[in-house]
Coordinates of C-alpha atoms and ligand atoms in Angstrom, one line a residue:
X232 CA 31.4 -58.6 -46.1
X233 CA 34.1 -56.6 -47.1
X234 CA 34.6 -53.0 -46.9
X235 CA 35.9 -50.6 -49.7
X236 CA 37.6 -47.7 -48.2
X237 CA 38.4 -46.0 -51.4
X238 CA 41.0 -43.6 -50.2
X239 CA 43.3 -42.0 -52.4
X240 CA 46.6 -43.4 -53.2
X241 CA 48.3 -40.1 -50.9
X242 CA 46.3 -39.9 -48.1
X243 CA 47.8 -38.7 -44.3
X244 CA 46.3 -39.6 -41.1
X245 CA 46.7 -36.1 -39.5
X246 CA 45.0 -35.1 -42.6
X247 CA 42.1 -36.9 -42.4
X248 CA 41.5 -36.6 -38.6
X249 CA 42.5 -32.9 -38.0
X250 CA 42.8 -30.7 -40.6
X251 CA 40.0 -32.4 -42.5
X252 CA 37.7 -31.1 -39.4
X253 CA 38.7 -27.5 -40.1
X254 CA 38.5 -27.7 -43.8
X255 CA 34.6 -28.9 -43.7
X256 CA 33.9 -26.1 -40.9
X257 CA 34.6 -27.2 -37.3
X258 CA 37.3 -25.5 -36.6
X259 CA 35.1 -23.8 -33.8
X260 CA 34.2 -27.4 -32.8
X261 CA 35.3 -28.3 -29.2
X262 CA 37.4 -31.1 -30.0
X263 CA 39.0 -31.9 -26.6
X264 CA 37.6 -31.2 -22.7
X265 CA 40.3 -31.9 -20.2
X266 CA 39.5 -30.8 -16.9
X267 CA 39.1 -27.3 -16.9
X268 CA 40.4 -26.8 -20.1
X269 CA 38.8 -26.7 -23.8
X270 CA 40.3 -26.9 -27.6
X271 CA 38.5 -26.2 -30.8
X272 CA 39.7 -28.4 -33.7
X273 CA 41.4 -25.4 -34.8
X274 CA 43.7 -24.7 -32.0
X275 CA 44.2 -28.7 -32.2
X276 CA 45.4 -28.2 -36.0
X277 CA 47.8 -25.6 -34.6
X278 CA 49.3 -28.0 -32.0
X279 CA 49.4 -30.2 -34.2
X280 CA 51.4 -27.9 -36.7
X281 CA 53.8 -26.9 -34.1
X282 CA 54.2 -30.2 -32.8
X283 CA 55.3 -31.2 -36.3
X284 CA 57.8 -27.9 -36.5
X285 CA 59.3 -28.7 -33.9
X286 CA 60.1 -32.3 -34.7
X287 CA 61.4 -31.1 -38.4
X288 CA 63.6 -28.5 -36.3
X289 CA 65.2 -31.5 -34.3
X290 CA 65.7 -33.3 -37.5
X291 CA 62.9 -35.7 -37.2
X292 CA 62.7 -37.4 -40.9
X293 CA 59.6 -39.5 -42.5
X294 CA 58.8 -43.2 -41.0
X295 CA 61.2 -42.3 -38.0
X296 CA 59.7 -43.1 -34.9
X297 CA 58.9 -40.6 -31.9
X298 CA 58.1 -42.2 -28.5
X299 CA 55.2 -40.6 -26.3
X300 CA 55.1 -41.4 -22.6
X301 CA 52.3 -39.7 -22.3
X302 CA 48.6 -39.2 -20.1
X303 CA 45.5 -38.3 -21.7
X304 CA 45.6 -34.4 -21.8
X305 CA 45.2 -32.5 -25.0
X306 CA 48.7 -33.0 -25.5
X307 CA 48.3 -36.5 -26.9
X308 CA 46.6 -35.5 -29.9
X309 CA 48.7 -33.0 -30.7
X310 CA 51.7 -34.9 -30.1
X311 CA 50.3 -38.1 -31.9
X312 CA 49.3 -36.1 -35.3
X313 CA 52.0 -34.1 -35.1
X314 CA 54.6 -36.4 -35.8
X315 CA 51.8 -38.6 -38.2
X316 CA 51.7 -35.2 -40.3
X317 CA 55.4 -35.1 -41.0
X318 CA 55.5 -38.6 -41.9
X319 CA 56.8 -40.0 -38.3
X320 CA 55.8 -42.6 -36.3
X321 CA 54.1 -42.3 -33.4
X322 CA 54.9 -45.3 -30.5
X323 CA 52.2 -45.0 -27.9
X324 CA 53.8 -46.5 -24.9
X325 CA 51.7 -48.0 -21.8
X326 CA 52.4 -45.7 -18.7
X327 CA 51.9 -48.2 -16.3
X328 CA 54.8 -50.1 -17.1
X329 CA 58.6 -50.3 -15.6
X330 CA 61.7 -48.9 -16.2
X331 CA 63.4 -51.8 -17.8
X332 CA 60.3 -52.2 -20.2
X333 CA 61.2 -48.5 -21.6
X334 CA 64.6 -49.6 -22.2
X335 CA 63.5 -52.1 -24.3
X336 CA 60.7 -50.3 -26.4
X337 CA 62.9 -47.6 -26.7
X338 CA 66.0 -49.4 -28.4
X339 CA 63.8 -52.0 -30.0
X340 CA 61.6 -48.9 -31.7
X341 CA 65.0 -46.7 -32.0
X342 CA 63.0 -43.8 -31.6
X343 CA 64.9 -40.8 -31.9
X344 CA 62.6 -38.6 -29.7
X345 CA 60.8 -39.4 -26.4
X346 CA 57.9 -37.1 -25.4
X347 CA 57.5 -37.7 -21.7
X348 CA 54.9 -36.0 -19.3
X349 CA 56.7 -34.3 -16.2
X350 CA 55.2 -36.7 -14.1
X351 CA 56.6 -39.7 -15.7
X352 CA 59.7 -38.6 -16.2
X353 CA 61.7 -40.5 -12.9
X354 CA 60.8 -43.5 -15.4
X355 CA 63.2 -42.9 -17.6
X356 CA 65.9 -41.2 -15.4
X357 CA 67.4 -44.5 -14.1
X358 CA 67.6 -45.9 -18.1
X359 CA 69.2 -42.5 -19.7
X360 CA 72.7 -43.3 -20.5
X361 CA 71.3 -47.0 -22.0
X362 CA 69.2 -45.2 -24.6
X363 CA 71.5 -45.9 -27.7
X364 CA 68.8 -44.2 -30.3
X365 CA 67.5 -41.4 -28.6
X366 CA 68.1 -38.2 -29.4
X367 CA 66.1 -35.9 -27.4
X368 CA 64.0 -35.8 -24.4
X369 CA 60.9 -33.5 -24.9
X370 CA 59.0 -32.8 -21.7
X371 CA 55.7 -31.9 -21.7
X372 CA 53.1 -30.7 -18.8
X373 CA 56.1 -29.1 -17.0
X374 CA 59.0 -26.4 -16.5
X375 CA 62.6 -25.6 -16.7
X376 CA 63.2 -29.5 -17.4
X377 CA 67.3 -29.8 -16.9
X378 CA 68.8 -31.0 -19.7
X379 CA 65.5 -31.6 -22.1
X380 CA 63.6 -29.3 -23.8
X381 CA 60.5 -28.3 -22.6
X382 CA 57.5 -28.9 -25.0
X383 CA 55.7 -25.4 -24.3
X384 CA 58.8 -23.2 -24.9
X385 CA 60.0 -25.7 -28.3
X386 CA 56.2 -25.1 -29.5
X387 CA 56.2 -21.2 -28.9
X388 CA 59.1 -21.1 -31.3
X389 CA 57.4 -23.0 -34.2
X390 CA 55.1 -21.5 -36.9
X391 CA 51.4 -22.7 -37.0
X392 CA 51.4 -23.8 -40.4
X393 CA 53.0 -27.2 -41.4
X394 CA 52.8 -28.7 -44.9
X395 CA 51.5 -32.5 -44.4
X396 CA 54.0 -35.2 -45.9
X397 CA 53.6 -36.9 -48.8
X398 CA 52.4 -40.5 -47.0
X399 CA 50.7 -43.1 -48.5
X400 CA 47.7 -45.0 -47.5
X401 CA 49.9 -48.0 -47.1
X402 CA 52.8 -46.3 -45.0
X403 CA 53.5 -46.7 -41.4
X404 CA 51.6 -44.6 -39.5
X405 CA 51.6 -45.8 -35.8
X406 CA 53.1 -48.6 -33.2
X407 CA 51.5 -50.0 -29.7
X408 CA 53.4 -52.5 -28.1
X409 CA 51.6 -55.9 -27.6
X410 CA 52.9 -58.6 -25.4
X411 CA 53.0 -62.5 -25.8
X412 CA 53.6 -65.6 -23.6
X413 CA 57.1 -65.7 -24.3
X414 CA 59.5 -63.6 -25.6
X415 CA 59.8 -59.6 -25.7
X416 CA 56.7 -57.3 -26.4
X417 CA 56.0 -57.0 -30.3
X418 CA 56.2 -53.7 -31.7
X419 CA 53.1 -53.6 -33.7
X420 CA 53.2 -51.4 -37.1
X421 CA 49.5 -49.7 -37.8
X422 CA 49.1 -48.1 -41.4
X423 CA 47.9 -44.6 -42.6
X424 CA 44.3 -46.1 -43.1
X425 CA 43.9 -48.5 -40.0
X426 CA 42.5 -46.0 -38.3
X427 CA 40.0 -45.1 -40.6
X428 CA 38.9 -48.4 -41.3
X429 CA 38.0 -49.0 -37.7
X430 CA 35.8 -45.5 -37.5
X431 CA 34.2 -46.2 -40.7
X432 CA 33.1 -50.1 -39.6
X433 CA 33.0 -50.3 -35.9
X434 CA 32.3 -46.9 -35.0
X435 CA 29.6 -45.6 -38.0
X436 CA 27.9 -49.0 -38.0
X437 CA 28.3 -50.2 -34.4
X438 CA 27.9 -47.1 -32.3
X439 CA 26.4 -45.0 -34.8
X440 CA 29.1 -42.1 -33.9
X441 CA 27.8 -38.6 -34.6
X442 CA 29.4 -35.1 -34.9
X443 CA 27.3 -34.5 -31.7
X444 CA 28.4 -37.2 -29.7
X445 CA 30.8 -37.0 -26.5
X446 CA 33.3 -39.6 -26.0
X447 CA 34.6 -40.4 -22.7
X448 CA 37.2 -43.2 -22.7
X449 CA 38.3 -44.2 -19.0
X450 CA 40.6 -47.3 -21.4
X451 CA 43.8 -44.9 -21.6
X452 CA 44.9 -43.4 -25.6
X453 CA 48.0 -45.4 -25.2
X454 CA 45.8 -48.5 -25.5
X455 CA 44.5 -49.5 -28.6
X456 CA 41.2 -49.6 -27.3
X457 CA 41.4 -45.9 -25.8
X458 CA 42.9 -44.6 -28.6
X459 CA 40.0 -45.2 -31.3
X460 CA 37.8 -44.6 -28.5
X461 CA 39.1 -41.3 -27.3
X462 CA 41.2 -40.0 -30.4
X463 CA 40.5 -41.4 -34.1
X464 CA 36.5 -42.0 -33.5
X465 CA 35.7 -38.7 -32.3
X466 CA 37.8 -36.7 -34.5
X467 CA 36.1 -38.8 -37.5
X468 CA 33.4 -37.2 -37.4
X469 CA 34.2 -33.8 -36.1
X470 CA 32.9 -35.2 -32.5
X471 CA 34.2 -33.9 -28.6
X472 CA 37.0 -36.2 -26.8
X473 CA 37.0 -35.7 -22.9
X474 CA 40.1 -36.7 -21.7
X475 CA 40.8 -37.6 -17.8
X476 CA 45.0 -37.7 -17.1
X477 CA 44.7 -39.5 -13.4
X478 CA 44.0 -42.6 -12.9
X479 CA 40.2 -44.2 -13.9
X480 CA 39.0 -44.3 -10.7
X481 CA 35.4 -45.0 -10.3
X482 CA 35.1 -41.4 -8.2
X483 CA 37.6 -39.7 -11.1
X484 CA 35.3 -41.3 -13.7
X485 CA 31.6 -40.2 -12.0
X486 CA 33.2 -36.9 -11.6
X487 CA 34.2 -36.8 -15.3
X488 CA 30.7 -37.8 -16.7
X489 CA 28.9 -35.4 -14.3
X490 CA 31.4 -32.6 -15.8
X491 CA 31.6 -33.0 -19.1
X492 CA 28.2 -35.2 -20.0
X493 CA 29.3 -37.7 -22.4
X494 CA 27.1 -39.5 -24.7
X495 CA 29.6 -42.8 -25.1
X496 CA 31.0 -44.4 -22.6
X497 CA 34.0 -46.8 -22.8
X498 CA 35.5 -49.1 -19.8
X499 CA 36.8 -52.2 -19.3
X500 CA 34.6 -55.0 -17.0
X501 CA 37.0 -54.5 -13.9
X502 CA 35.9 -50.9 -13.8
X503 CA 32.1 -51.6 -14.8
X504 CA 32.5 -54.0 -11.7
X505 CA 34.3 -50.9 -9.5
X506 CA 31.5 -48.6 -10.6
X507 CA 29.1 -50.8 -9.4
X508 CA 30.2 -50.7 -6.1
X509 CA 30.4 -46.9 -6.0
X510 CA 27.7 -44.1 -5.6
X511 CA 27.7 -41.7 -8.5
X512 CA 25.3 -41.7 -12.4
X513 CA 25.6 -41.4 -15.7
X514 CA 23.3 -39.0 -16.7
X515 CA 23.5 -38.2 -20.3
X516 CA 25.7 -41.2 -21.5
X517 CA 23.7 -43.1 -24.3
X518 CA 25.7 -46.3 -24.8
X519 CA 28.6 -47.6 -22.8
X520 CA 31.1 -50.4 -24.3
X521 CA 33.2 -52.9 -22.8
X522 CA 36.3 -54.2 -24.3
X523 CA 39.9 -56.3 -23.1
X524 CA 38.4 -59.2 -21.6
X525 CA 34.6 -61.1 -21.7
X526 CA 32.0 -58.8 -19.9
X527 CA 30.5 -60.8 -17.0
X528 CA 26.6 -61.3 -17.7
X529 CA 26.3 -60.1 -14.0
X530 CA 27.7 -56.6 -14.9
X531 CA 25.5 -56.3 -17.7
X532 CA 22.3 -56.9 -15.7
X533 CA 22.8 -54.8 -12.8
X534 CA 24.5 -51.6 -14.9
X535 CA 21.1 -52.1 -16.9
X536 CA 18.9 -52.2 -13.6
X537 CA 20.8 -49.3 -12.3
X538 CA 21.7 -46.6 -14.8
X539 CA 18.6 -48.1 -17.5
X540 CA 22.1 -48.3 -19.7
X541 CA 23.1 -51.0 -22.2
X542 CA 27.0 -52.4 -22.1
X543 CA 28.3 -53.2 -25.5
X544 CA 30.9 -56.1 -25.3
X545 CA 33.1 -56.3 -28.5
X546 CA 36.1 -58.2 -28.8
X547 CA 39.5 -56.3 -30.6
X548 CA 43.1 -56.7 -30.5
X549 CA 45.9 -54.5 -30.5
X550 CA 46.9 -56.1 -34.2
X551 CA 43.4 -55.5 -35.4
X552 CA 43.4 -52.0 -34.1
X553 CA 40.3 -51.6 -32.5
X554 CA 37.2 -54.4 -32.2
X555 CA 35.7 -56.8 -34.8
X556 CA 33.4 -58.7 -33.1
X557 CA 30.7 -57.2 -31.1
X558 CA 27.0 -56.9 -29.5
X559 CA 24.6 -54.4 -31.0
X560 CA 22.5 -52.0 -29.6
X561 CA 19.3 -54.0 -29.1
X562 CA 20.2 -57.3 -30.1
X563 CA 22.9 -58.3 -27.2
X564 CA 23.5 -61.7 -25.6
X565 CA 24.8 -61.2 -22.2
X566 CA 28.2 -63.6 -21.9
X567 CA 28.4 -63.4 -25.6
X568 CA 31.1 -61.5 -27.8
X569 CA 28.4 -60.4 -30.2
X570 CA 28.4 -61.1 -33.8
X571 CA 30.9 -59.9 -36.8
X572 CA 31.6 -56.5 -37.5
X573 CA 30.0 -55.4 -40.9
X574 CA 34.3 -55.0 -43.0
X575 CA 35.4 -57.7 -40.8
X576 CA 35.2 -61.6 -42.0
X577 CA 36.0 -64.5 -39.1
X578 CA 36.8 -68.2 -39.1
X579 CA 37.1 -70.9 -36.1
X580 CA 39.0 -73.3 -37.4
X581 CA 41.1 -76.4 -35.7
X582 CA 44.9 -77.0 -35.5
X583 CA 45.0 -77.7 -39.1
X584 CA 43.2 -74.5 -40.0
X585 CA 40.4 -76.1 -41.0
X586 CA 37.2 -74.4 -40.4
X587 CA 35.3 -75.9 -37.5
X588 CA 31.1 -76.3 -37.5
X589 CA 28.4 -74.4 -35.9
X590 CA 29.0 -75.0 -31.6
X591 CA 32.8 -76.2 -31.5
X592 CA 35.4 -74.4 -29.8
X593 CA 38.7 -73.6 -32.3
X594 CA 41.0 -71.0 -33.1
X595 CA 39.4 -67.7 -33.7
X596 CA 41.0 -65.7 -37.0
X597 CA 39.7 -62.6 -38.4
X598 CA 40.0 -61.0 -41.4
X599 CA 40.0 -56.9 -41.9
X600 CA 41.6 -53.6 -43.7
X601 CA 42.7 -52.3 -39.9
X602 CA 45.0 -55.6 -39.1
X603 CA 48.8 -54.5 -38.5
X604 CA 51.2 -54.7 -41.2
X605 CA 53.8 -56.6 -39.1
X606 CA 55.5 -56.8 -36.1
X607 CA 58.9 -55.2 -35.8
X608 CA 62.0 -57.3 -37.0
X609 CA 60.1 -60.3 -35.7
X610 CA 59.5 -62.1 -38.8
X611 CA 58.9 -65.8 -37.2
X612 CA 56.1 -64.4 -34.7
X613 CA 54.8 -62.2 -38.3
X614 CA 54.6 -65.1 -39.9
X615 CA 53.0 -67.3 -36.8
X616 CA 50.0 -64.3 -36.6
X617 CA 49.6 -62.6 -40.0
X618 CA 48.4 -65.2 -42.0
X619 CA 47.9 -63.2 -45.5
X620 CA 44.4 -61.5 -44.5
X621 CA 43.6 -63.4 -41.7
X622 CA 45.4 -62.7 -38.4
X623 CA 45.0 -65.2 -35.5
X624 CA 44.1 -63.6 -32.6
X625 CA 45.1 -66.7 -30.5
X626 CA 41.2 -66.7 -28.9
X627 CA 39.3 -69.9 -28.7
X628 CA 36.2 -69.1 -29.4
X629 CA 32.2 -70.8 -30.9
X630 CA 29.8 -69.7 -32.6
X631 CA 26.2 -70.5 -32.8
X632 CA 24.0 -71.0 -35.7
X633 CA 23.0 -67.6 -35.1
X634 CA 26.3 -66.2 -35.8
X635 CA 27.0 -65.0 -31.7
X636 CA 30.7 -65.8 -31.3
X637 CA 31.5 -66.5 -27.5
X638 CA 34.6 -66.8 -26.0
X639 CA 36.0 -70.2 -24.7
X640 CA 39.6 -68.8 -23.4
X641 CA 43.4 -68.8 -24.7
X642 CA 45.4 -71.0 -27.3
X643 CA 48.1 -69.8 -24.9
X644 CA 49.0 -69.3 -21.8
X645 CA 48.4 -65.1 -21.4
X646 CA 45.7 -63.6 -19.0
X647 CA 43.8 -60.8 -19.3
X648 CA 43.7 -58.6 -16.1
X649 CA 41.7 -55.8 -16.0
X650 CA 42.0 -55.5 -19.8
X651 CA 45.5 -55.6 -20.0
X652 CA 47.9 -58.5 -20.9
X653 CA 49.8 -60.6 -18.6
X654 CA 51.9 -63.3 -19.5
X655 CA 52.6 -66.0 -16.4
X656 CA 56.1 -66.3 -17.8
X657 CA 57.2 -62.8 -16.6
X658 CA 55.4 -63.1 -13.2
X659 CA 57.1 -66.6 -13.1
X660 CA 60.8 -64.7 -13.9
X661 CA 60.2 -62.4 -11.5
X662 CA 59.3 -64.3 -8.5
X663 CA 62.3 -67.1 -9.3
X664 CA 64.5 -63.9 -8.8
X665 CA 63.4 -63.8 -5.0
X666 CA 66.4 -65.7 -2.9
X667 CA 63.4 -67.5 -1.1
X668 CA 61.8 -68.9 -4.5
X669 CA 62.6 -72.5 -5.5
X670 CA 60.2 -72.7 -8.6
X671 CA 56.6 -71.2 -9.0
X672 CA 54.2 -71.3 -11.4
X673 CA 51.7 -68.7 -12.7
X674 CA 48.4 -69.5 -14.2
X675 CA 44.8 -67.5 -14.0
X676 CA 41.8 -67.4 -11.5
X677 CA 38.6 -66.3 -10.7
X678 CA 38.3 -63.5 -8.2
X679 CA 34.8 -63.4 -6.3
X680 CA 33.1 -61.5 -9.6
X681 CA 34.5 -64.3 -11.9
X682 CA 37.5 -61.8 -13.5
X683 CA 40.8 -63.4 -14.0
X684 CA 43.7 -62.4 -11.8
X685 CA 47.2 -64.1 -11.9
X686 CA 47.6 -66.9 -8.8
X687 CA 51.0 -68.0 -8.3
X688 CA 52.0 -71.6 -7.0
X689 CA 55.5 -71.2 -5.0
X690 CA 57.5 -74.2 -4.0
X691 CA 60.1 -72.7 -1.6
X692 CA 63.6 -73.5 -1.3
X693 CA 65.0 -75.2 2.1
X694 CA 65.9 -72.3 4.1
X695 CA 62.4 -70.9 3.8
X696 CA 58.9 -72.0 5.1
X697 CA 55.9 -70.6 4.1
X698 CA 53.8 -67.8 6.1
X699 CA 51.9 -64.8 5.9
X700 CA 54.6 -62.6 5.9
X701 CA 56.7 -64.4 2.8
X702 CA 53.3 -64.4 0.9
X703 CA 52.9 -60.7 1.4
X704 CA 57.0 -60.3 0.2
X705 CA 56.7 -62.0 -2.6
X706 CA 53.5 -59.7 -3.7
X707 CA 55.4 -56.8 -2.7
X708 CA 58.7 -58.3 -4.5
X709 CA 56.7 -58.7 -7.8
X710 CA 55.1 -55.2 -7.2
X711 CA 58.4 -53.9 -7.0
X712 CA 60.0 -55.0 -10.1
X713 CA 57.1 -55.2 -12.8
X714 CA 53.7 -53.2 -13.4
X715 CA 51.3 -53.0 -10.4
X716 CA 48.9 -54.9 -12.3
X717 CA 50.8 -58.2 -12.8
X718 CA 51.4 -59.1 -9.0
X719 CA 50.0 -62.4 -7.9
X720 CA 46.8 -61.7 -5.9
X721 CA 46.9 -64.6 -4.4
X722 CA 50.3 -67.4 -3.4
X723 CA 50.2 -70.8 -2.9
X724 CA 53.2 -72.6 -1.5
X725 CA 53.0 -76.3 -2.4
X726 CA 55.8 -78.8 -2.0
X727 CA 56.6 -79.5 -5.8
X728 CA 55.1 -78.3 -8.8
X729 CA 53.1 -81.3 -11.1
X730 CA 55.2 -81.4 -14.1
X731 CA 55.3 -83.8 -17.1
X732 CA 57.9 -86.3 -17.9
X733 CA 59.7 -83.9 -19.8
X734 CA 60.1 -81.6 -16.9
X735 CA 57.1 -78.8 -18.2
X736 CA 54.8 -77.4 -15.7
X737 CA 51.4 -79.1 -16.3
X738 CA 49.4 -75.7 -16.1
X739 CA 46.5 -77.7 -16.6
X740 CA 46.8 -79.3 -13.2
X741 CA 47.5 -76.1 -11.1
X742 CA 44.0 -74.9 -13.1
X743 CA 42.2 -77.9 -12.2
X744 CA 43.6 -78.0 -8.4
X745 CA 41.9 -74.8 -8.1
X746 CA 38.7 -75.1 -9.7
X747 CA 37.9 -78.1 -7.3
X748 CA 38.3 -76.7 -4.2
X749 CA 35.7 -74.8 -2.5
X750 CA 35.6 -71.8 -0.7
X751 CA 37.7 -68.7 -0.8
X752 CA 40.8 -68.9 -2.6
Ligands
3UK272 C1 41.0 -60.4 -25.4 C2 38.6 -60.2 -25.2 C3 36.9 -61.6 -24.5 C4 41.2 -61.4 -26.5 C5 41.5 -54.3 -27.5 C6 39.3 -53.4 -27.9 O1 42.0 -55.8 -25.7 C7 42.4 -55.3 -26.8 O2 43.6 -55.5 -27.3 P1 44.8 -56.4 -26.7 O3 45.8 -56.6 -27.8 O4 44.1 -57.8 -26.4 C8 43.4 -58.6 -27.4 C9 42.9 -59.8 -26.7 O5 42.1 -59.5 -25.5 N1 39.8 -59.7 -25.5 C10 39.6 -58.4 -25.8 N2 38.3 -58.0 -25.8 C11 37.6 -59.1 -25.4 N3 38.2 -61.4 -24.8 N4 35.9 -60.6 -24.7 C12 36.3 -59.4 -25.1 N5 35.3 -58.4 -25.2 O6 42.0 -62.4 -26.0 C13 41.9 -60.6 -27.6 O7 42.6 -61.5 -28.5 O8 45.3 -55.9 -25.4 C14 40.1 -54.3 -27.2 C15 39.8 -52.6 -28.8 C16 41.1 -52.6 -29.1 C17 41.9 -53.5 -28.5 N6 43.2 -53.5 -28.8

């Protein structure tokens, strides 16, 4: 079923989302808790308005592109709709990743401004003088920053009035980085009326948002997932975002709901899992969701015997914007994806893109106004994903005569840990890099709650044998070198990898090796 947005022909995000809010009357609304603090939509709009003087004042022009490096404090929204309104583009980029990866979405993205959060500024210090776009470092949540400007004074200095630029509904409007099995992360281009797309399907008809509700999204607002959930739903409707900056701890989290009393809930299953395992409630929340990776059944049951709560698992991508396929309020199927979003069409079709019937496993594409535009000057991997309206979201997946999609896995090699991606090739490049590595292989495997984690399979060279203590380097060695969340939980040293005749690693093997064998991994 498609959707009809009908939005005008010059139609601005910010617009929409902020100063919309004010127009219709709630610019007393509290738009944003963060800790001890509290925003109306108003002073949002002013941020906002600064935000967007003070980018015109360090030449910022329409459809350049302004980095944020940012946590989730009130200054996200600001900075985020702030450089929408003037016609920028925002890059959300994933604070949990390594200095060499800023390099690269920095020159890919040529953004001419970073906005960096004190804390996450020794980041970029030891990549400064590669920067070859960037302009200016604006710091935010800090003082006195040697060198950059500081975002407090810079705002100070700008009127709170800002005329919105004349976008389009169909211009740029936002990037997120996604990453694939090979090759470097894709800059993913999101248009002026993704975002409303998403509120108006998902959201309205899904969660049934309400001016009244409280969203509390543990899923960061540099994910695509956090970012609907914590920024673009909320302020659709003139609703209250509580943001937490530290990390999504199960004690952080408890302490946030007790605080601030959501009504919607969003995690990812590792944390539904960590929760579990932790005292604290949920008093107030009304629905929680689940997104990034399939929701284990198990979670489901026991979050419902303890908290009397539902978990909505949905399926969404970073190209899609936000999720497409989901379970319902009443009518959910634990292990299951849940069925189509009312706007959003899907397919399972086979190599030849042929669509499959009821029960077999194929290629899942999806059709919907939110889907990306492109990737960034990569036309082949456009091309490969953006078929016309469909997009192939690289999931194999069935559905039943019922219409429950379920999913069945990858039609490559990535993993999904804890929600985020991992690609086996980069843990593999790393781990090579070791002087004790011959050749490894990485492929996915079931921790004890049944979430995948990457394993690697280590064939050392001759001056090396294999022990504890070179299992615990090599972790360490892959900590060191790419995001915490990629090392290999567990090592295997074997004596040669099984590869085909061609010399490729036969994955498959490694995958089957493992599932055999009993016991703890
Ligand atoms: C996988 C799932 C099974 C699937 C996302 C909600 O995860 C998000 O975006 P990414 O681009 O990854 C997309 C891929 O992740 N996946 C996501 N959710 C599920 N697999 N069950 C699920 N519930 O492989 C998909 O192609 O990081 C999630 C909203 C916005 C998002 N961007």
């Amino acid at each position: 079923m498609p959707y009809n947005l009908d939005l005008p022909e010059a139609f601005n995000a910010a617009d929409y989302f902020v100063d919309r809010n004010v127009r219709e009357g709630r610019g007393e609304k509290v738009a944003v808790l963060c800790e001890e603090r509290q925003f109306t939509y108003r002073q949002i709009q002013e941020g906002v308005n600064r935000f967007g003087n003070a980018l015109l004042s360090l030449d910022v022009r329409m459809e350049e592109r302004v980095a944020l490096l940012l946590l989730d404090t009130e200054i996200y929204p600001q900075a985020f709709f702030g450089a929408i309104k003037i016609g920028a583009v925002p890059v959300c980029l994933n604070t949990m990743n390594r200095s060499p990866d800023f390099q690269f979405y920095l020159n890919d993205s040529r953004a001419r401004i970073l906005v960096v959060d004190e804390q996450l500024l020794p980041l970029i210090e030891p990549i400064r003088g590669n920067l070859r776009f960037l302009k200016q470092i604006i710091v935010a949540n800090g003082s006195d920053p040697d060198g950059d400007v500081c975002l407090t004074e810079l705002l100070s200095e700008q009127s709170a009035e800002l005329e919105t630029a004349p976008t389009c509904r169909d211009d740029s409007c936002f990037w997120l980085y996604s990453s694939g099995s090979t090759g470097s992360p894709k800059g993913t281009v999101h248009l002026q009326h993704d975002m409303v797309y998403s509120a108006k399907t998902y959201a309205a008809k899904i969660l049934a948002i309400r001016e009244n509700d409280v969203f509390f999204s543990a899923a960061k607002l540099f994910f695509a997932y956090g970012l609907g959930n914590g920024l673009y739903f909320p302020f659709d409707v003139g609703a209250t975002a509580v943001y937490l900056p530290q990390r999504p701890t199960p004690a952080h989290v408890y302490a946030t709901v007790n605080r601030h009393k959501p009504t919607l809930f969003f995690g990812v299953p590792t944390l539904y899992g960590q929760m579990l395992e932790e005292e604290g409630t949920m008093d107030g929340v009304r629905l929680c969701v689940s997104a990034g990776e399939a929701l284990p059944a198990a979670y489901l049951r026991r979050w419902k015997e303890r908290f009397q709560l539902d978990i909505l698992d949905g399926i969404g991508s970073t190209e899609m914007v936000h999720i497409f396929i989901s379970n319902r309020p009443g009518e959910i199927v634990p292990g299951s994806s849940g069925k189509i979003v009312p706007g959003y069409e899907a397919r399972i079709v086979d190599e030849n893109m042929h669509d499959l019937p009821v029960g077999e496993i194929g290629t899942l594409l999806v059709k919907g106004d939110s889907a990306a535009a492109l990737y960034w000057n990569k036309h082949e991997k456009t091309r490969q994903t953006i078929m016309g309206h469909w997009i192939n979201t690289g999931d194999k997946y069935t559905c039943d005569e019922l219409g429950y999609f379920c999913c069945a896995g990858r039609t490559d090699d990535m993993l999904k840990v804890g929600g985020i991606w991992v690609s086996p090739n980069e843990v593999e490049s790393c781990l090579i890099e070791h002087p004790a590595v011959l050749e490894c292989a990485v492929i996915g495997a079931p921790d004890e709650e049944n979430l995948i984690k990457p394993m690697a399979f280590v064939v050392l060279n001759k001056q090396h044998s294999p022990s504890e203590a070179m299992e615990h380097q090599l972790k360490e060695y892959v900590k060191a070198n790419l995001a915490l969340y990629k090392y290999p939980r567990w090592i295997r040293f074997i004596d040669e990898l099984p590869k085909t005749a061609t010399g490729k690693i036969k994955r498959f093997e490694l995958r089957d090796l493992i599932k055999t064998q009993t016991g703890p991994l």
